[in-house]
Structures are given as structure tokens and as C-alpha cells.
PDB file of C-alpha atoms in Angstrom:
ATOM      1  CA  MET A   1      93.906  92.477 107.430  1.00 93.00           C
ATOM      2  CA  ASN A   2      91.411  93.581 104.770  1.00 98.00           C
ATOM      3  CA  GLN A   3      91.687  91.643 101.502  1.00 98.00           C
ATOM      4  CA  TYR A   4      91.553  93.378  98.101  1.00 98.00           C
ATOM      5  CA  ALA A   5      92.602  92.478  94.558  1.00 98.00           C
ATOM      6  CA  VAL A   6      92.679  93.748  91.009  1.00 98.00           C
ATOM      7  CA  TRP A   7      90.980  91.465  88.475  1.00 98.00           C
ATOM      8  CA  GLY A   8      91.753  91.462  84.765  1.00 97.00           C
ATOM      9  CA  ASN A   9      92.992  89.397  81.839  1.00 97.00           C
ATOM     10  CA  PRO A  10      95.885  89.861  81.250  1.00 95.00           C
ATOM     11  CA  ILE A  11      96.899  91.077  84.703  1.00 97.00           C
ATOM     12  CA  ALA A  12     100.615  90.337  85.237  1.00 95.00           C
ATOM     13  CA  GLN A  13     101.544  93.832  84.014  1.00 93.00           C
ATOM     14  CA  SER A  14      99.335  95.590  86.581  1.00 95.00           C
ATOM     15  CA  LYS A  15     100.926  98.229  88.812  1.00 97.00           C
ATOM     16  CA  SER A  16      97.928  98.257  91.153  1.00 98.00           C
ATOM     17  CA  PRO A  17      99.472  95.943  93.801  1.00 98.00           C
ATOM     18  CA  ARG A  18     102.530  98.209  94.032  1.00 98.00           C
ATOM     19  CA  ILE A  19     100.398 101.354  94.173  1.00 98.00           C
ATOM     20  CA  HIS A  20      98.209 100.020  96.961  1.00 98.00           C
ATOM     21  CA  GLN A  21     101.240  98.758  98.860  1.00 98.00           C
ATOM     22  CA  LEU A  22     102.557 102.321  98.824  1.00 98.00           C
ATOM     23  CA  PHE A  23      99.167 103.674  99.881  1.00 98.00           C
ATOM     24  CA  SER A  24      99.062 101.166 102.737  1.00 98.00           C
ATOM     25  CA  GLU A  25     102.495 102.219 103.973  1.00 98.00           C
ATOM     26  CA  GLN A  26     101.693 105.913 103.643  1.00 98.00           C
ATOM     27  CA  THR A  27      98.378 105.757 105.518  1.00 98.00           C
ATOM     28  CA  ALA A  28      99.376 103.076 108.048  1.00 98.00           C
ATOM     29  CA  LYS A  29      96.374 101.038 106.902  1.00 98.00           C
ATOM     30  CA  PRO A  30      97.572  97.414 106.596  1.00 97.00           C
ATOM     31  CA  ILE A  31      95.892  95.640 103.693  1.00 98.00           C
ATOM     32  CA  CYS A  32      96.485  92.571 101.546  1.00 98.00           C
ATOM     33  CA  TYR A  33      96.209  93.373  97.832  1.00 98.00           C
ATOM     34  CA  THR A  34      96.839  90.869  95.045  1.00 98.00           C
ATOM     35  CA  ALA A  35      96.522  90.628  91.258  1.00 98.00           C
ATOM     36  CA  GLU A  36      94.069  87.979  90.110  1.00 98.00           C
ATOM     37  CA  LEU A  37      93.752  86.557  86.601  1.00 98.00           C
ATOM     38  CA  GLY A  38      90.102  86.447  85.650  1.00 98.00           C
ATOM     39  CA  ASP A  39      88.823  83.621  83.491  1.00 98.00           C
ATOM     40  CA  ASN A  40      86.772  84.873  80.556  1.00 96.00           C
ATOM     41  CA  LEU A  41      84.207  82.097  80.991  1.00 97.00           C
ATOM     42  CA  ASN A  42      84.056  81.918  84.781  1.00 97.00           C
ATOM     43  CA  PHE A  43      84.795  85.468  85.933  1.00 98.00           C
ATOM     44  CA  ASP A  44      81.377  85.996  87.518  1.00 97.00           C
ATOM     45  CA  ALA A  45      81.739  82.886  89.683  1.00 98.00           C
ATOM     46  CA  GLN A  46      85.344  83.777  90.532  1.00 98.00           C
ATOM     47  CA  LEU A  47      84.368  87.231  91.730  1.00 98.00           C
ATOM     48  CA  ARG A  48      81.441  85.974  93.786  1.00 97.00           C
ATOM     49  CA  GLN A  49      83.704  83.401  95.446  1.00 98.00           C
ATOM     50  CA  PHE A  50      86.338  86.085  96.129  1.00 98.00           C
ATOM     51  CA  PHE A  51      83.818  88.103  98.134  1.00 98.00           C
ATOM     52  CA  ALA A  52      82.289  84.992  99.724  1.00 97.00           C
ATOM     53  CA  ASN A  53      85.766  84.257 101.090  1.00 97.00           C
ATOM     54  CA  GLY A  54      85.702  87.576 102.960  1.00 98.00           C
ATOM     55  CA  ALA A  55      87.259  90.108 100.599  1.00 98.00           C
ATOM     56  CA  LYS A  56      86.315  93.734 101.257  1.00 98.00           C
ATOM     57  CA  GLY A  57      86.788  95.150  97.772  1.00 98.00           C
ATOM     58  CA  ALA A  58      88.205  94.791  94.282  1.00 98.00           C
ATOM     59  CA  ASN A  59      89.503  96.788  91.378  1.00 98.00           C
ATOM     60  CA  ILE A  60      88.345  95.683  87.943  1.00 97.00           C
ATOM     61  CA  THR A  61      90.212  96.222  84.699  1.00 96.00           C
ATOM     62  CA  ALA A  62      89.839  95.034  81.107  1.00 92.00           C
ATOM     63  CA  PRO A  63      87.940  93.103  79.946  1.00 95.00           C
ATOM     64  CA  PHE A  64      85.627  92.770  82.960  1.00 96.00           C
ATOM     65  CA  LYS A  65      84.390  96.283  83.797  1.00 96.00           C
ATOM     66  CA  GLU A  66      80.962  95.817  82.223  1.00 96.00           C
ATOM     67  CA  ARG A  67      80.500  92.382  83.783  1.00 97.00           C
ATOM     68  CA  ALA A  68      81.400  93.712  87.223  1.00 97.00           C
ATOM     69  CA  PHE A  69      78.875  96.504  86.702  1.00 97.00           C
ATOM     70  CA  ALA A  70      76.164  93.931  86.022  1.00 97.00           C
ATOM     71  CA  LEU A  71      77.099  91.886  89.107  1.00 97.00           C
ATOM     72  CA  ALA A  72      76.815  94.811  91.528  1.00 98.00           C
ATOM     73  CA  ASP A  73      73.718  95.579  93.584  1.00 98.00           C
ATOM     74  CA  VAL A  74      74.238  99.337  94.058  1.00 98.00           C
ATOM     75  CA  HIS A  75      75.945 101.829  91.727  1.00 98.00           C
ATOM     76  CA  SER A  76      77.397 105.320  92.052  1.00 97.00           C
ATOM     77  CA  GLU A  77      76.262 108.011  89.618  1.00 95.00           C
ATOM     78  CA  SER A  78      79.619 107.910  87.798  1.00 95.00           C
ATOM     79  CA  CYS A  79      79.306 104.152  87.474  1.00 96.00           C
ATOM     80  CA  LEU A  80      75.760 104.377  86.134  1.00 97.00           C
ATOM     81  CA  GLN A  81      76.766 106.897  83.495  1.00 95.00           C
ATOM     82  CA  ALA A  82      79.810 104.869  82.438  1.00 95.00           C
ATOM     83  CA  GLN A  83      77.877 101.581  82.527  1.00 94.00           C
ATOM     84  CA  ALA A  84      81.173 100.102  83.700  1.00 95.00           C
ATOM     85  CA  CYS A  85      82.798  99.504  87.063  1.00 97.00           C
ATOM     86  CA  ASN A  86      86.441  99.710  88.092  1.00 98.00           C
ATOM     87  CA  THR A  87      85.910  99.504  91.869  1.00 98.00           C
ATOM     88  CA  LEU A  88      83.740  97.216  93.989  1.00 98.00           C
ATOM     89  CA  LYS A  89      83.124  97.415  97.725  1.00 98.00           C
ATOM     90  CA  ARG A  90      81.339  94.845  99.849  1.00 98.00           C
ATOM     91  CA  LEU A  91      78.808  96.628 102.025  1.00 98.00           C
ATOM     92  CA  ALA A  92      78.025  95.646 105.623  1.00 97.00           C
ATOM     93  CA  ASP A  93      74.869  93.826 104.499  1.00 97.00           C
ATOM     94  CA  GLY A  94      76.821  91.809 101.904  1.00 96.00           C
ATOM     95  CA  ARG A  95      75.678  93.727  98.836  1.00 98.00           C
ATOM     96  CA  LEU A  96      78.236  94.892  96.279  1.00 98.00           C
ATOM     97  CA  TYR A  97      78.617  98.629  95.673  1.00 98.00           C
ATOM     98  CA  ALA A  98      80.073  99.590  92.286  1.00 98.00           C
ATOM     99  CA  ASP A  99      81.921 102.790  91.502  1.00 98.00           C
ATOM    100  CA  ASN A 100      83.986 104.116  88.600  1.00 98.00           C
ATOM    101  CA  THR A 101      86.923 106.211  89.798  1.00 98.00           C
ATOM    102  CA  ASP A 102      88.653 106.557  86.405  1.00 97.00           C
ATOM    103  CA  GLY A 103      87.173 110.000  85.767  1.00 97.00           C
ATOM    104  CA  LEU A 104      88.033 111.200  89.253  1.00 97.00           C
ATOM    105  CA  GLY A 105      91.599 110.036  88.665  1.00 98.00           C
ATOM    106  CA  LEU A 106      91.810 111.919  85.369  1.00 98.00           C
ATOM    107  CA  VAL A 107      90.307 115.118  86.776  1.00 98.00           C
ATOM    108  CA  ALA A 108      92.658 114.979  89.770  1.00 98.00           C
ATOM    109  CA  ASP A 109      95.661 114.559  87.472  1.00 98.00           C
ATOM    110  CA  LEU A 110      94.599 117.443  85.243  1.00 98.00           C
ATOM    111  CA  GLN A 111      94.236 119.568  88.363  1.00 98.00           C
ATOM    112  CA  ARG A 112      97.692 118.497  89.554  1.00 97.00           C
ATOM    113  CA  LEU A 113      99.141 119.607  86.237  1.00 98.00           C
ATOM    114  CA  GLY A 114      97.260 122.906  86.252  1.00 98.00           C
ATOM    115  CA  TRP A 115      95.471 121.796  83.076  1.00 98.00           C
ATOM    116  CA  LEU A 116      91.898 122.088  84.302  1.00 98.00           C
ATOM    117  CA  ALA A 117      89.937 125.304  83.884  1.00 97.00           C
ATOM    118  CA  THR A 118      86.220 125.960  83.558  1.00 97.00           C
ATOM    119  CA  ASP A 119      84.832 126.204  80.022  1.00 97.00           C
ATOM    120  CA  GLN A 120      88.006 125.143  78.231  1.00 97.00           C
ATOM    121  CA  ARG A 121      87.956 123.378  74.875  1.00 98.00           C
ATOM    122  CA  MET A 122      88.794 119.689  75.183  1.00 98.00           C
ATOM    123  CA  LEU A 123      89.201 117.118  72.422  1.00 98.00           C
ATOM    124  CA  ILE A 124      88.900 113.448  73.363  1.00 98.00           C
ATOM    125  CA  LEU A 125      90.094 110.823  70.902  1.00 98.00           C
ATOM    126  CA  GLY A 126      88.077 107.617  71.094  1.00 97.00           C
ATOM    127  CA  ALA A 127      84.519 106.746  72.056  1.00 96.00           C
ATOM    128  CA  GLY A 128      85.051 103.428  73.808  1.00 93.00           C
ATOM    129  CA  GLY A 129      85.015 102.355  77.427  1.00 92.00           C
ATOM    130  CA  ALA A 130      87.899 104.600  78.492  1.00 95.00           C
ATOM    131  CA  THR A 131      86.014 107.666  77.282  1.00 96.00           C
ATOM    132  CA  LYS A 132      82.705 106.553  78.787  1.00 95.00           C
ATOM    133  CA  GLY A 133      84.425 106.204  82.144  1.00 95.00           C
ATOM    134  CA  VAL A 134      85.599 109.835  82.285  1.00 97.00           C
ATOM    135  CA  LEU A 135      82.914 111.879  80.502  1.00 97.00           C
ATOM    136  CA  TYR A 136      80.639 112.416  83.502  1.00 97.00           C
ATOM    137  CA  PRO A 137      83.356 113.861  85.811  1.00 97.00           C
ATOM    138  CA  LEU A 138      84.757 115.996  82.969  1.00 98.00           C
ATOM    139  CA  LEU A 139      81.326 117.419  82.192  1.00 97.00           C
ATOM    140  CA  LYS A 140      80.805 118.110  85.904  1.00 96.00           C
ATOM    141  CA  ALA A 141      84.099 120.032  85.719  1.00 97.00           C
ATOM    142  CA  LYS A 142      82.456 122.147  82.974  1.00 97.00           C
ATOM    143  CA  GLN A 143      84.636 121.131  80.048  1.00 98.00           C
ATOM    144  CA  ARG A 144      83.511 121.903  76.474  1.00 98.00           C
ATOM    145  CA  ILE A 145      84.098 118.508  74.917  1.00 98.00           C
ATOM    146  CA  THR A 146      84.525 117.433  71.305  1.00 98.00           C
ATOM    147  CA  LEU A 147      84.695 113.709  70.531  1.00 98.00           C
ATOM    148  CA  TYR A 148      86.553 112.051  67.679  1.00 98.00           C
ATOM    149  CA  ASN A 149      86.152 108.398  66.799  1.00 97.00           C
ATOM    150  CA  ARG A 150      87.061 106.473  63.673  1.00 94.00           C
ATOM    151  CA  THR A 151      83.376 105.521  63.499  1.00 95.00           C
ATOM    152  CA  LEU A 152      81.678 108.883  63.865  1.00 94.00           C
ATOM    153  CA  GLU A 153      78.305 107.265  64.578  1.00 96.00           C
ATOM    154  CA  LYS A 154      79.720 105.767  67.774  1.00 96.00           C
ATOM    155  CA  ALA A 155      80.913 109.185  68.934  1.00 97.00           C
ATOM    156  CA  ALA A 156      77.530 110.683  68.091  1.00 97.00           C
ATOM    157  CA  GLY A 157      75.756 107.986  70.085  1.00 97.00           C
ATOM    158  CA  LEU A 158      77.951 108.642  73.102  1.00 96.00           C
ATOM    159  CA  ALA A 159      77.338 112.386  72.816  1.00 97.00           C
ATOM    160  CA  GLU A 160      73.606 111.734  72.757  1.00 97.00           C
ATOM    161  CA  ASN A 161      73.804 109.540  75.853  1.00 95.00           C
ATOM    162  CA  PHE A 162      75.438 112.368  77.830  1.00 96.00           C
ATOM    163  CA  ALA A 163      73.390 115.226  76.326  1.00 96.00           C
ATOM    164  CA  LYS A 164      71.362 115.566  79.548  1.00 95.00           C
ATOM    165  CA  PHE A 165      74.499 116.848  81.294  1.00 95.00           C
ATOM    166  CA  SER A 166      75.939 119.075  78.565  1.00 96.00           C
ATOM    167  CA  GLU A 167      76.234 119.317  74.803  1.00 96.00           C
ATOM    168  CA  ILE A 168      79.128 117.311  73.346  1.00 98.00           C
ATOM    169  CA  GLN A 169      80.356 118.012  69.835  1.00 98.00           C
ATOM    170  CA  THR A 170      81.696 115.401  67.432  1.00 98.00           C
ATOM    171  CA  ALA A 171      84.225 115.956  64.662  1.00 98.00           C
ATOM    172  CA  CYS A 172      86.018 114.137  61.871  1.00 97.00           C
ATOM    173  CA  LEU A 173      89.738 114.644  61.187  1.00 97.00           C
ATOM    174  CA  ALA A 174      89.088 117.351  58.595  1.00 97.00           C
ATOM    175  CA  GLU A 175      86.948 119.294  61.071  1.00 97.00           C
ATOM    176  CA  ILE A 176      89.558 118.895  63.825  1.00 98.00           C
ATOM    177  CA  ALA A 177      92.138 120.486  61.511  1.00 98.00           C
ATOM    178  CA  GLU A 178      90.059 123.677  61.475  1.00 97.00           C
ATOM    179  CA  GLN A 179      89.658 123.912  65.253  1.00 98.00           C
ATOM    180  CA  SER A 180      91.779 124.734  68.292  1.00 98.00           C
ATOM    181  CA  PHE A 181      91.761 122.970  71.657  1.00 98.00           C
ATOM    182  CA  ASP A 182      93.159 123.763  75.079  1.00 98.00           C
ATOM    183  CA  VAL A 183      93.543 120.097  76.073  1.00 98.00           C
ATOM    184  CA  ILE A 184      93.681 117.015  73.855  1.00 98.00           C
ATOM    185  CA  ILE A 185      93.234 113.582  75.453  1.00 98.00           C
ATOM    186  CA  ASN A 186      94.009 110.269  73.787  1.00 98.00           C
ATOM    187  CA  ALA A 187      91.574 107.649  75.093  1.00 97.00           C
ATOM    188  CA  THR A 188      92.148 105.152  72.269  1.00 96.00           C
ATOM    189  CA  SER A 189      94.107 101.906  72.630  1.00 93.00           C
ATOM    190  CA  LEU A 190      96.003 102.446  69.369  1.00 95.00           C
ATOM    191  CA  GLY A 191      99.251 102.894  71.236  1.00 94.00           C
ATOM    192  CA  LEU A 192      99.235  99.215  72.159  1.00 91.00           C
ATOM    193  CA  GLN A 193      99.782  98.542  68.445  1.00 94.00           C
ATOM    194  CA  GLY A 194     102.318 101.359  68.123  1.00 95.00           C
ATOM    195  CA  GLN A 195      99.770 103.575  66.345  1.00 97.00           C
ATOM    196  CA  TYR A 196      98.043 106.925  66.981  1.00 98.00           C
ATOM    197  CA  VAL A 197      95.366 109.202  65.555  1.00 98.00           C
ATOM    198  CA  PRO A 198      97.159 111.655  63.191  1.00 97.00           C
ATOM    199  CA  ILE A 199      95.312 114.797  64.248  1.00 98.00           C
ATOM    200  CA  THR A 200      96.477 118.236  63.089  1.00 97.00           C
ATOM    201  CA  PRO A 201      94.319 120.820  64.850  1.00 98.00           C
ATOM    202  CA  LYS A 202      95.075 124.506  64.473  1.00 97.00           C
ATOM    203  CA  HIS A 203      97.647 125.667  67.014  1.00 97.00           C
ATOM    204  CA  PHE A 204      98.442 122.052  67.930  1.00 98.00           C
ATOM    205  CA  ALA A 205     101.785 123.159  69.347  1.00 98.00           C
ATOM    206  CA  ASP A 206      99.995 125.370  71.879  1.00 98.00           C
ATOM    207  CA  SER A 207      97.738 122.586  73.152  1.00 98.00           C
ATOM    208  CA  ARG A 208      98.319 120.489  76.246  1.00 98.00           C
ATOM    209  CA  VAL A 209      98.324 116.835  75.222  1.00 98.00           C
ATOM    210  CA  TYR A 210      97.439 113.962  77.546  1.00 98.00           C
ATOM    211  CA  ASP A 211      97.592 110.223  76.837  1.00 98.00           C
ATOM    212  CA  MET A 212      95.646 107.892  79.120  1.00 98.00           C
ATOM    213  CA  GLN A 213      98.256 105.240  78.390  1.00 96.00           C
ATOM    214  CA  TYR A 214     101.594 105.476  80.175  1.00 95.00           C
ATOM    215  CA  ALA A 215     105.196 104.489  79.539  1.00 92.00           C
ATOM    216  CA  ALA A 216     108.664 105.151  80.891  1.00 90.00           C
ATOM    217  CA  ALA A 217     109.764 108.696  80.056  1.00 90.00           C
ATOM    218  CA  MET A 218     106.273 109.296  78.618  1.00 94.00           C
ATOM    219  CA  GLN A 219     107.306 107.615  75.363  1.00 94.00           C
ATOM    220  CA  THR A 220     103.867 106.610  74.078  1.00 97.00           C
ATOM    221  CA  PRO A 221     103.274 106.675  70.293  1.00 98.00           C
ATOM    222  CA  PHE A 222     100.748 109.509  70.593  1.00 98.00           C
ATOM    223  CA  LEU A 223     102.950 111.675  72.805  1.00 98.00           C
ATOM    224  CA  ASP A 224     105.919 111.055  70.502  1.00 98.00           C
ATOM    225  CA  TYR A 225     103.764 112.187  67.574  1.00 98.00           C
ATOM    226  CA  ALA A 226     102.660 115.297  69.469  1.00 98.00           C
ATOM    227  CA  ARG A 227     106.289 116.195  70.114  1.00 98.00           C
ATOM    228  CA  THR A 228     107.060 115.986  66.387  1.00 97.00           C
ATOM    229  CA  GLN A 229     104.275 118.542  65.888  1.00 97.00           C
ATOM    230  CA  GLY A 230     105.944 120.968  68.268  1.00 98.00           C
ATOM    231  CA  VAL A 231     103.838 120.292  71.359  1.00 98.00           C
ATOM    232  CA  GLN A 232     105.779 121.113  74.520  1.00 98.00           C
ATOM    233  CA  LYS A 233     103.232 120.250  77.195  1.00 98.00           C
ATOM    234  CA  VAL A 234     102.649 116.485  77.150  1.00 98.00           C
ATOM    235  CA  GLN A 235     101.696 114.031  79.883  1.00 98.00           C
ATOM    236  CA  ASP A 236     100.988 110.327  80.080  1.00 98.00           C
ATOM    237  CA  GLY A 237      98.322 108.608  82.171  1.00 98.00           C
ATOM    238  CA  LEU A 238     100.406 107.324  85.086  1.00 98.00           C
ATOM    239  CA  GLY A 239      99.016 110.066  87.316  1.00 98.00           C
ATOM    240  CA  MET A 240      95.485 109.088  86.324  1.00 98.00           C
ATOM    241  CA  LEU A 241      96.275 105.469  87.239  1.00 98.00           C
ATOM    242  CA  VAL A 242      97.504 106.475  90.681  1.00 98.00           C
ATOM    243  CA  GLY A 243      94.581 108.866  91.103  1.00 98.00           C
ATOM    244  CA  GLN A 244      91.868 106.346  90.328  1.00 98.00           C
ATOM    245  CA  ALA A 245      93.554 103.921  92.726  1.00 98.00           C
ATOM    246  CA  ALA A 246      93.648 106.573  95.457  1.00 98.00           C
ATOM    247  CA  PHE A 247      89.893 107.164  95.213  1.00 98.00           C
ATOM    248  CA  ALA A 248      89.284 103.411  95.318  1.00 98.00           C
ATOM    249  CA  PHE A 249      91.453 103.183  98.442  1.00 98.00           C
ATOM    250  CA  GLN A 250      89.439 106.007  99.997  1.00 98.00           C
ATOM    251  CA  LEU A 251      86.183 104.175  99.272  1.00 98.00           C
ATOM    252  CA  TRP A 252      87.500 101.070 101.009  1.00 98.00           C
ATOM    253  CA  GLU A 253      89.594 102.399 103.881  1.00 98.00           C
ATOM    254  CA  GLY A 254      88.078 105.861 104.520  1.00 98.00           C
ATOM    255  CA  VAL A 255      91.220 107.901 103.855  1.00 98.00           C
ATOM    256  CA  LEU A 256      92.460 109.507 100.625  1.00 98.00           C
ATOM    257  CA  PRO A 257      96.189 108.842 100.140  1.00 98.00           C
ATOM    258  CA  GLU A 258      98.534 111.549  98.917  1.00 98.00           C
ATOM    259  CA  ILE A 259      98.990 110.982  95.192  1.00 98.00           C
ATOM    260  CA  PRO A 260     102.202 112.950  94.338  1.00 97.00           C
ATOM    261  CA  PRO A 261     104.704 110.934  96.445  1.00 98.00           C
ATOM    262  CA  VAL A 262     103.358 107.615  95.128  1.00 98.00           C
ATOM    263  CA  LEU A 263     103.431 108.918  91.564  1.00 98.00           C
ATOM    264  CA  ALA A 264     107.016 110.114  91.999  1.00 97.00           C
ATOM    265  CA  LYS A 265     108.041 106.733  93.416  1.00 97.00           C
ATOM    266  CA  LEU A 266     106.486 104.871  90.476  1.00 97.00           C
ATOM    267  CA  GLN A 267     108.131 107.175  87.948  1.00 95.00           C
ATOM    268  CA  THR A 268     111.533 106.542  89.550  1.00 95.00           C
ATOM    269  CA  GLU A 269     110.972 102.792  89.559  1.00 95.00           C
ATOM    270  CA  MET A 270     109.891 102.788  85.911  1.00 94.00           C
ATOM    271  CA  GLN A 271     112.970 104.744  84.874  1.00 91.00           C
ATOM    272  CA  SER A 272     115.314 102.313  86.612  1.00 89.00           C
ATOM    273  CA  ALA A 273     113.525  99.142  85.451  1.00 75.00           C
TER     274      ALA A 273
END
């Protein structure tokens, strides 16, 4: 039975073991998938030992995505652009192949929702690792992206890094208030502190609003705020989570699981928890 794990710190809250259990059942691909607490000082040695013991692959979450990127021998284009890794696969010759499936998961979820169209105006809040992980696939999907970050210089630097693929605009809150967007994505971690970016773009109520964070009944601080502004079309990031896991599973086991039934199962379980 092929051995996989998700590594992070903290990790007890991870839904990845449940997701991959459901993928395993759906595809009839028996796997062993665990959640492993990475040690901030010894993570590199832990991961090397994990693969030395015969593991076939791993998912990587905060705060180890950049360190996993550095440990890998071969990188996908998405991984190179993000400079961070969320999926590792041990190749036949023992080398580690690094990928970043976060952007694929987001794009797949936007497609599922019917929220992805060529040349639409997209605002992304935040210029940290979550944004870096999804920019390349979104630009490949021909989105016209504007970045907001509390430190505008950081957003400008990120825009410059991706300028070879497409022009990315940056904006402060005052400039956002004068613009309209088809899709608005929260990629900040403010919701973990019960906070949100208080944007007020023109025609906010007509926008489709997506939060990369997820919660039961989609009750994240940012989505709650959007509802108070009259937004009707809101979505949390649970579908993105399942999507990125599905593409990781495909990399390892050679088959892409069906995302909707696993997403529906998780939503039901979260509601009853």
C-alpha cells in the first residue's frame, strides 16, 4: 500500500487525510495517508527520513512549503513560479519532484461554480504565499488581475515577478473603491484573527466573492462582510482544498478523482460536526 502524508505545523486540524480516504475509496486505489506534525527545527531531516522509509509522496502545508521547495530535485512550472511546494512525489530514481496544485484547485473550483471566464476582472486580496501559489494558473486562464496588499510595495514586487506572463495591476483601498470586479478573492489570513479587508468597490453587490479560507456554512469573516454589503454570490475555499488534493492524488496514483461527491460529503460532515 503506497504511503503518503500531509506535513505541517499545526496539523491536527487538517482535512487532507479524510479527503484522500474518500479519494481512495472512490478510485479503488488503496493508500495509507496520515497527518504528520513537522518540527520547525528538524523538518528537513524528518521529510528525508519519511521518503527514505519508502513513502511515495507528501502534501506540504504551512509553514513548510518553501522549505519543501528547496529540498526537491525537480520542479513543475507552477512550483517554480510560486517558489513554494504543496505536493512532493518520489520519482523512480529516488529524486523528489515538487509541484504546486493550489492554483489548479482554485481554477477547478471557479470552473465548477461557473465563475471563470476569459478576460474577466479579478481582484485578489493579499500578496503572500497563498497568492503566489495561484497567480500562474490564473494568468494562464487569462484573468485580468488586480492585487491589493496592506504593503503596496509587496504587491508591486509580486506583479513585477509575474510580468513576463501578463500585466498585473496593483491598487490601494481608495483606488479599489473606484473600480468594479467580476470576481474578488480573499487570499489573506486575516480571517484567522476574525478580521477582513474592508473593501468597497463599485458594484460590490454584483461581484462574485471567494474566500480561500473555509468554514461551516461558509461563515468566514470576509464572506460575512460581503453579505452585509449585499453580495449574493459568495463561496469559501473548501472546493479549492478538495481540488488541490485531487490533482495531488492524480500526480501520485495516475487517476483524477471526482471532486463534487467528495466536496458534498465534506460539507455534510462539517454541518453535522
